[in-house]
Amino acid sequence: MEEQGREFRTVRGYQIKQQATKTITASMEDYLEMIYRLAGKKGYTRMGDLASALNVQPPSASKMVQKLADMGYLQFEKYGVIELSKKGQEHGQYLLKRHETLERFLSIIGVKEQLLEETEKIEHYISPETIGKIMLLVEFMENNFEWKQAFYEFQKHEG
């Protein structure tokens, strides 16, 4: 069905359409983001630390790390050190910023229960353009105390 040039789909339909143009899966993004977090200033992490951080078994982490290495995001030694490539660092940095932005946004609007889970659900299905606009909105909301107070008061009466 089309309405004024818009083509509607089911959520699954949008996911399938997005996957057709995307080379990295949501699960790969989760691994890459966590590797970026864990590597931090050291510049590397270890397979066991990654598996532990994501609550997965080391063989599962190893398989995913191999896939990411094949795609040029990182280098690794089997069950050893994992280092991000320049491509991996850039993408990891974007993924972490996207995650932090969404988490800040949800926190500002008052989401308290399952904040991390809600962030994880949203982050893989949002476009770079939309996340850019949310970043601007978060910055606006954080820098405008009067607006935040008015919003919190509004929530008290509406919620």
PDB file of C-alpha atoms in Angstrom:
ATOM      1  CA  MET A   1       0.000   0.000   0.000  1.00  0.00           C
ATOM      2  CA  GLU A   2       1.255   3.440  -0.824  1.00  0.00           C
ATOM      3  CA  GLU A   3       0.010   6.668   0.672  1.00  0.00           C
ATOM      4  CA  GLN A   4       1.358   9.889  -0.796  1.00  0.00           C
ATOM      5  CA  GLY A   5       4.603   8.256  -1.936  1.00  0.00           C
ATOM      6  CA  ARG A   6       5.164   6.284   1.281  1.00  0.00           C
ATOM      7  CA  GLU A   7       5.538   2.521   1.137  1.00  0.00           C
ATOM      8  CA  PHE A   8       4.398   0.839   4.363  1.00  0.00           C
ATOM      9  CA  ARG A   9       5.885  -2.438   5.616  1.00  0.00           C
ATOM     10  CA  THR A  10       5.721  -4.596   8.712  1.00  0.00           C
ATOM     11  CA  VAL A  11       8.538  -4.237  11.264  1.00  0.00           C
ATOM     12  CA  ARG A  12      10.000  -7.486   9.928  1.00  0.00           C
ATOM     13  CA  GLY A  13       9.730  -6.099   6.397  1.00  0.00           C
ATOM     14  CA  TYR A  14      11.795  -3.057   7.372  1.00  0.00           C
ATOM     15  CA  GLN A  15      14.331  -5.339   9.082  1.00  0.00           C
ATOM     16  CA  ILE A  16      14.685  -7.462   5.952  1.00  0.00           C
ATOM     17  CA  LYS A  17      15.039  -4.359   3.779  1.00  0.00           C
ATOM     18  CA  GLN A  18      17.719  -2.954   6.121  1.00  0.00           C
ATOM     19  CA  GLN A  19      19.625  -6.253   6.225  1.00  0.00           C
ATOM     20  CA  ALA A  20      19.771  -6.329   2.437  1.00  0.00           C
ATOM     21  CA  THR A  21      21.846  -3.130   2.414  1.00  0.00           C
ATOM     22  CA  LYS A  22      23.736  -3.663   5.668  1.00  0.00           C
ATOM     23  CA  THR A  23      26.879  -5.768   5.856  1.00  0.00           C
ATOM     24  CA  ILE A  24      27.081  -6.089   9.639  1.00  0.00           C
ATOM     25  CA  THR A  25      24.401  -7.774  11.746  1.00  0.00           C
ATOM     26  CA  ALA A  26      22.992  -6.551  15.063  1.00  0.00           C
ATOM     27  CA  SER A  27      24.915  -9.283  16.874  1.00  0.00           C
ATOM     28  CA  MET A  28      28.153  -8.251  15.143  1.00  0.00           C
ATOM     29  CA  GLU A  29      27.489  -4.668  16.214  1.00  0.00           C
ATOM     30  CA  ASP A  30      27.087  -5.807  19.827  1.00  0.00           C
ATOM     31  CA  TYR A  31      30.417  -7.618  19.722  1.00  0.00           C
ATOM     32  CA  LEU A  32      32.207  -4.744  17.996  1.00  0.00           C
ATOM     33  CA  GLU A  33      30.823  -2.193  20.455  1.00  0.00           C
ATOM     34  CA  MET A  34      31.876  -4.329  23.423  1.00  0.00           C
ATOM     35  CA  ILE A  35      35.360  -4.911  21.989  1.00  0.00           C
ATOM     36  CA  TYR A  36      35.690  -1.143  21.579  1.00  0.00           C
ATOM     37  CA  ARG A  37      34.552  -0.605  25.190  1.00  0.00           C
ATOM     38  CA  LEU A  38      36.889  -3.252  26.595  1.00  0.00           C
ATOM     39  CA  ALA A  39      39.905  -2.236  24.506  1.00  0.00           C
ATOM     40  CA  GLY A  40      39.693   1.308  25.873  1.00  0.00           C
ATOM     41  CA  LYS A  41      43.038   3.008  26.358  1.00  0.00           C
ATOM     42  CA  LYS A  42      44.976  -0.289  26.248  1.00  0.00           C
ATOM     43  CA  GLY A  43      44.030  -0.770  22.611  1.00  0.00           C
ATOM     44  CA  TYR A  44      43.221  -4.454  22.993  1.00  0.00           C
ATOM     45  CA  THR A  45      41.095  -6.941  24.889  1.00  0.00           C
ATOM     46  CA  ARG A  46      41.090 -10.689  25.389  1.00  0.00           C
ATOM     47  CA  MET A  47      38.665 -13.332  24.170  1.00  0.00           C
ATOM     48  CA  GLY A  48      37.776 -14.447  27.709  1.00  0.00           C
ATOM     49  CA  ASP A  49      37.009 -10.888  28.792  1.00  0.00           C
ATOM     50  CA  LEU A  50      34.799 -10.386  25.733  1.00  0.00           C
ATOM     51  CA  ALA A  51      32.887 -13.630  26.318  1.00  0.00           C
ATOM     52  CA  SER A  52      32.407 -12.751  29.980  1.00  0.00           C
ATOM     53  CA  ALA A  53      31.235  -9.188  29.236  1.00  0.00           C
ATOM     54  CA  LEU A  54      28.616 -10.426  26.758  1.00  0.00           C
ATOM     55  CA  ASN A  55      27.610 -13.471  28.830  1.00  0.00           C
ATOM     56  CA  VAL A  56      28.449 -15.918  26.031  1.00  0.00           C
ATOM     57  CA  GLN A  57      30.666 -18.987  25.851  1.00  0.00           C
ATOM     58  CA  PRO A  58      34.245 -18.444  24.591  1.00  0.00           C
ATOM     59  CA  PRO A  59      33.709 -20.620  21.463  1.00  0.00           C
ATOM     60  CA  SER A  60      30.734 -18.412  20.481  1.00  0.00           C
ATOM     61  CA  ALA A  61      32.814 -15.273  20.982  1.00  0.00           C
ATOM     62  CA  SER A  62      35.644 -16.815  18.967  1.00  0.00           C
ATOM     63  CA  LYS A  63      33.347 -17.539  15.999  1.00  0.00           C
ATOM     64  CA  MET A  64      32.023 -13.982  15.951  1.00  0.00           C
ATOM     65  CA  VAL A  65      35.483 -12.469  16.352  1.00  0.00           C
ATOM     66  CA  GLN A  66      36.642 -14.565  13.374  1.00  0.00           C
ATOM     67  CA  LYS A  67      33.770 -13.169  11.271  1.00  0.00           C
ATOM     68  CA  LEU A  68      34.643  -9.593  12.289  1.00  0.00           C
ATOM     69  CA  ALA A  69      38.304 -10.254  11.488  1.00  0.00           C
ATOM     70  CA  ASP A  70      37.327 -11.586   8.047  1.00  0.00           C
ATOM     71  CA  MET A  71      35.437  -8.321   7.463  1.00  0.00           C
ATOM     72  CA  GLY A  72      38.490  -6.232   8.373  1.00  0.00           C
ATOM     73  CA  TYR A  73      37.278  -4.873  11.713  1.00  0.00           C
ATOM     74  CA  LEU A  74      39.976  -6.478  13.869  1.00  0.00           C
ATOM     75  CA  GLN A  75      42.925  -8.819  14.235  1.00  0.00           C
ATOM     76  CA  PHE A  76      43.119 -11.560  16.862  1.00  0.00           C
ATOM     77  CA  GLU A  77      44.968 -14.563  18.157  1.00  0.00           C
ATOM     78  CA  LYS A  78      42.724 -17.559  18.794  1.00  0.00           C
ATOM     79  CA  TYR A  79      41.587 -17.313  22.440  1.00  0.00           C
ATOM     80  CA  GLY A  80      44.089 -14.489  22.881  1.00  0.00           C
ATOM     81  CA  VAL A  81      44.433 -10.775  22.221  1.00  0.00           C
ATOM     82  CA  ILE A  82      41.890  -8.888  20.083  1.00  0.00           C
ATOM     83  CA  GLU A  83      42.905  -5.574  18.489  1.00  0.00           C
ATOM     84  CA  LEU A  84      40.633  -3.343  16.429  1.00  0.00           C
ATOM     85  CA  SER A  85      41.723  -2.146  13.000  1.00  0.00           C
ATOM     86  CA  LYS A  86      41.256   1.516  12.065  1.00  0.00           C
ATOM     87  CA  LYS A  87      37.934   0.520  10.468  1.00  0.00           C
ATOM     88  CA  GLY A  88      36.950  -1.337  13.658  1.00  0.00           C
ATOM     89  CA  GLN A  89      37.915   1.581  15.891  1.00  0.00           C
ATOM     90  CA  GLU A  90      35.900   4.043  13.823  1.00  0.00           C
ATOM     91  CA  HIS A  91      32.839   1.804  13.699  1.00  0.00           C
ATOM     92  CA  GLY A  92      33.165   0.852  17.368  1.00  0.00           C
ATOM     93  CA  GLN A  93      33.364   4.509  18.348  1.00  0.00           C
ATOM     94  CA  TYR A  94      30.195   5.243  16.343  1.00  0.00           C
ATOM     95  CA  LEU A  95      28.379   2.270  17.911  1.00  0.00           C
ATOM     96  CA  LEU A  96      29.306   3.343  21.437  1.00  0.00           C
ATOM     97  CA  LYS A  97      28.251   6.939  20.770  1.00  0.00           C
ATOM     98  CA  ARG A  98      24.948   5.718  19.303  1.00  0.00           C
ATOM     99  CA  HIS A  99      24.358   3.533  22.368  1.00  0.00           C
ATOM    100  CA  GLU A 100      25.233   6.279  24.850  1.00  0.00           C
ATOM    101  CA  THR A 101      23.050   8.805  23.017  1.00  0.00           C
ATOM    102  CA  LEU A 102      20.010   6.536  23.065  1.00  0.00           C
ATOM    103  CA  GLU A 103      20.583   5.630  26.703  1.00  0.00           C
ATOM    104  CA  ARG A 104      20.846   9.328  27.639  1.00  0.00           C
ATOM    105  CA  PHE A 105      17.708  10.120  25.633  1.00  0.00           C
ATOM    106  CA  LEU A 106      15.678   7.361  27.259  1.00  0.00           C
ATOM    107  CA  SER A 107      16.940   8.393  30.683  1.00  0.00           C
ATOM    108  CA  ILE A 108      16.009  12.047  30.096  1.00  0.00           C
ATOM    109  CA  ILE A 109      12.462  11.135  29.092  1.00  0.00           C
ATOM    110  CA  GLY A 110      12.098   9.092  32.252  1.00  0.00           C
ATOM    111  CA  VAL A 111      12.687   5.471  31.236  1.00  0.00           C
ATOM    112  CA  LYS A 112      13.908   3.703  34.363  1.00  0.00           C
ATOM    113  CA  GLU A 113      12.978   0.055  34.031  1.00  0.00           C
ATOM    114  CA  GLN A 114      15.071  -2.004  31.652  1.00  0.00           C
ATOM    115  CA  LEU A 115      16.954   1.042  30.353  1.00  0.00           C
ATOM    116  CA  LEU A 116      19.822  -1.053  28.973  1.00  0.00           C
ATOM    117  CA  GLU A 117      17.475  -3.565  27.361  1.00  0.00           C
ATOM    118  CA  GLU A 118      15.385  -0.826  25.733  1.00  0.00           C
ATOM    119  CA  THR A 119      18.540   0.850  24.424  1.00  0.00           C
ATOM    120  CA  GLU A 120      19.775  -2.444  22.965  1.00  0.00           C
ATOM    121  CA  LYS A 121      16.455  -3.093  21.235  1.00  0.00           C
ATOM    122  CA  ILE A 122      16.330   0.329  19.590  1.00  0.00           C
ATOM    123  CA  GLU A 123      19.945   0.906  18.601  1.00  0.00           C
ATOM    124  CA  HIS A 124      20.161  -1.680  15.821  1.00  0.00           C
ATOM    125  CA  TYR A 125      17.143  -0.416  13.912  1.00  0.00           C
ATOM    126  CA  ILE A 126      17.734   3.312  13.845  1.00  0.00           C
ATOM    127  CA  SER A 127      19.304   5.149  10.918  1.00  0.00           C
ATOM    128  CA  PRO A 128      22.398   7.346  11.193  1.00  0.00           C
ATOM    129  CA  GLU A 129      20.241  10.347  10.246  1.00  0.00           C
ATOM    130  CA  THR A 130      17.783   9.656  13.058  1.00  0.00           C
ATOM    131  CA  ILE A 131      20.525   9.079  15.626  1.00  0.00           C
ATOM    132  CA  GLY A 132      22.072  12.384  14.546  1.00  0.00           C
ATOM    133  CA  LYS A 133      18.793  14.181  15.213  1.00  0.00           C
ATOM    134  CA  ILE A 134      18.416  12.441  18.574  1.00  0.00           C
ATOM    135  CA  MET A 135      21.968  13.547  19.463  1.00  0.00           C
ATOM    136  CA  LEU A 136      20.954  17.149  18.781  1.00  0.00           C
ATOM    137  CA  LEU A 137      17.767  16.741  20.806  1.00  0.00           C
ATOM    138  CA  VAL A 138      19.665  15.229  23.753  1.00  0.00           C
ATOM    139  CA  GLU A 139      22.155  18.093  23.667  1.00  0.00           C
ATOM    140  CA  PHE A 140      19.277  20.581  23.585  1.00  0.00           C
ATOM    141  CA  MET A 141      17.468  18.870  26.448  1.00  0.00           C
ATOM    142  CA  GLU A 142      20.595  18.642  28.601  1.00  0.00           C
ATOM    143  CA  ASN A 143      21.482  22.303  28.061  1.00  0.00           C
ATOM    144  CA  ASN A 144      18.033  23.795  28.625  1.00  0.00           C
ATOM    145  CA  PHE A 145      17.189  23.439  32.298  1.00  0.00           C
ATOM    146  CA  GLU A 146      13.863  25.258  31.961  1.00  0.00           C
ATOM    147  CA  TRP A 147      12.741  22.904  29.214  1.00  0.00           C
ATOM    148  CA  LYS A 148      13.735  19.842  31.257  1.00  0.00           C
ATOM    149  CA  GLN A 149      11.873  21.117  34.311  1.00  0.00           C
ATOM    150  CA  ALA A 150       8.771  21.886  32.253  1.00  0.00           C
ATOM    151  CA  PHE A 151       8.899  18.405  30.713  1.00  0.00           C
ATOM    152  CA  TYR A 152       9.285  16.718  34.113  1.00  0.00           C
ATOM    153  CA  GLU A 153       6.339  18.712  35.475  1.00  0.00           C
ATOM    154  CA  PHE A 154       4.278  17.765  32.426  1.00  0.00           C
ATOM    155  CA  GLN A 155       5.119  14.083  32.991  1.00  0.00           C
ATOM    156  CA  LYS A 156       3.945  14.257  36.602  1.00  0.00           C
ATOM    157  CA  HIS A 157       0.490  15.365  35.489  1.00  0.00           C
ATOM    158  CA  GLU A 158       0.211  13.120  32.426  1.00  0.00           C
ATOM    159  CA  GLY A 159       1.779   9.918  33.757  1.00  0.00           C
TER     160      GLY A 159
END
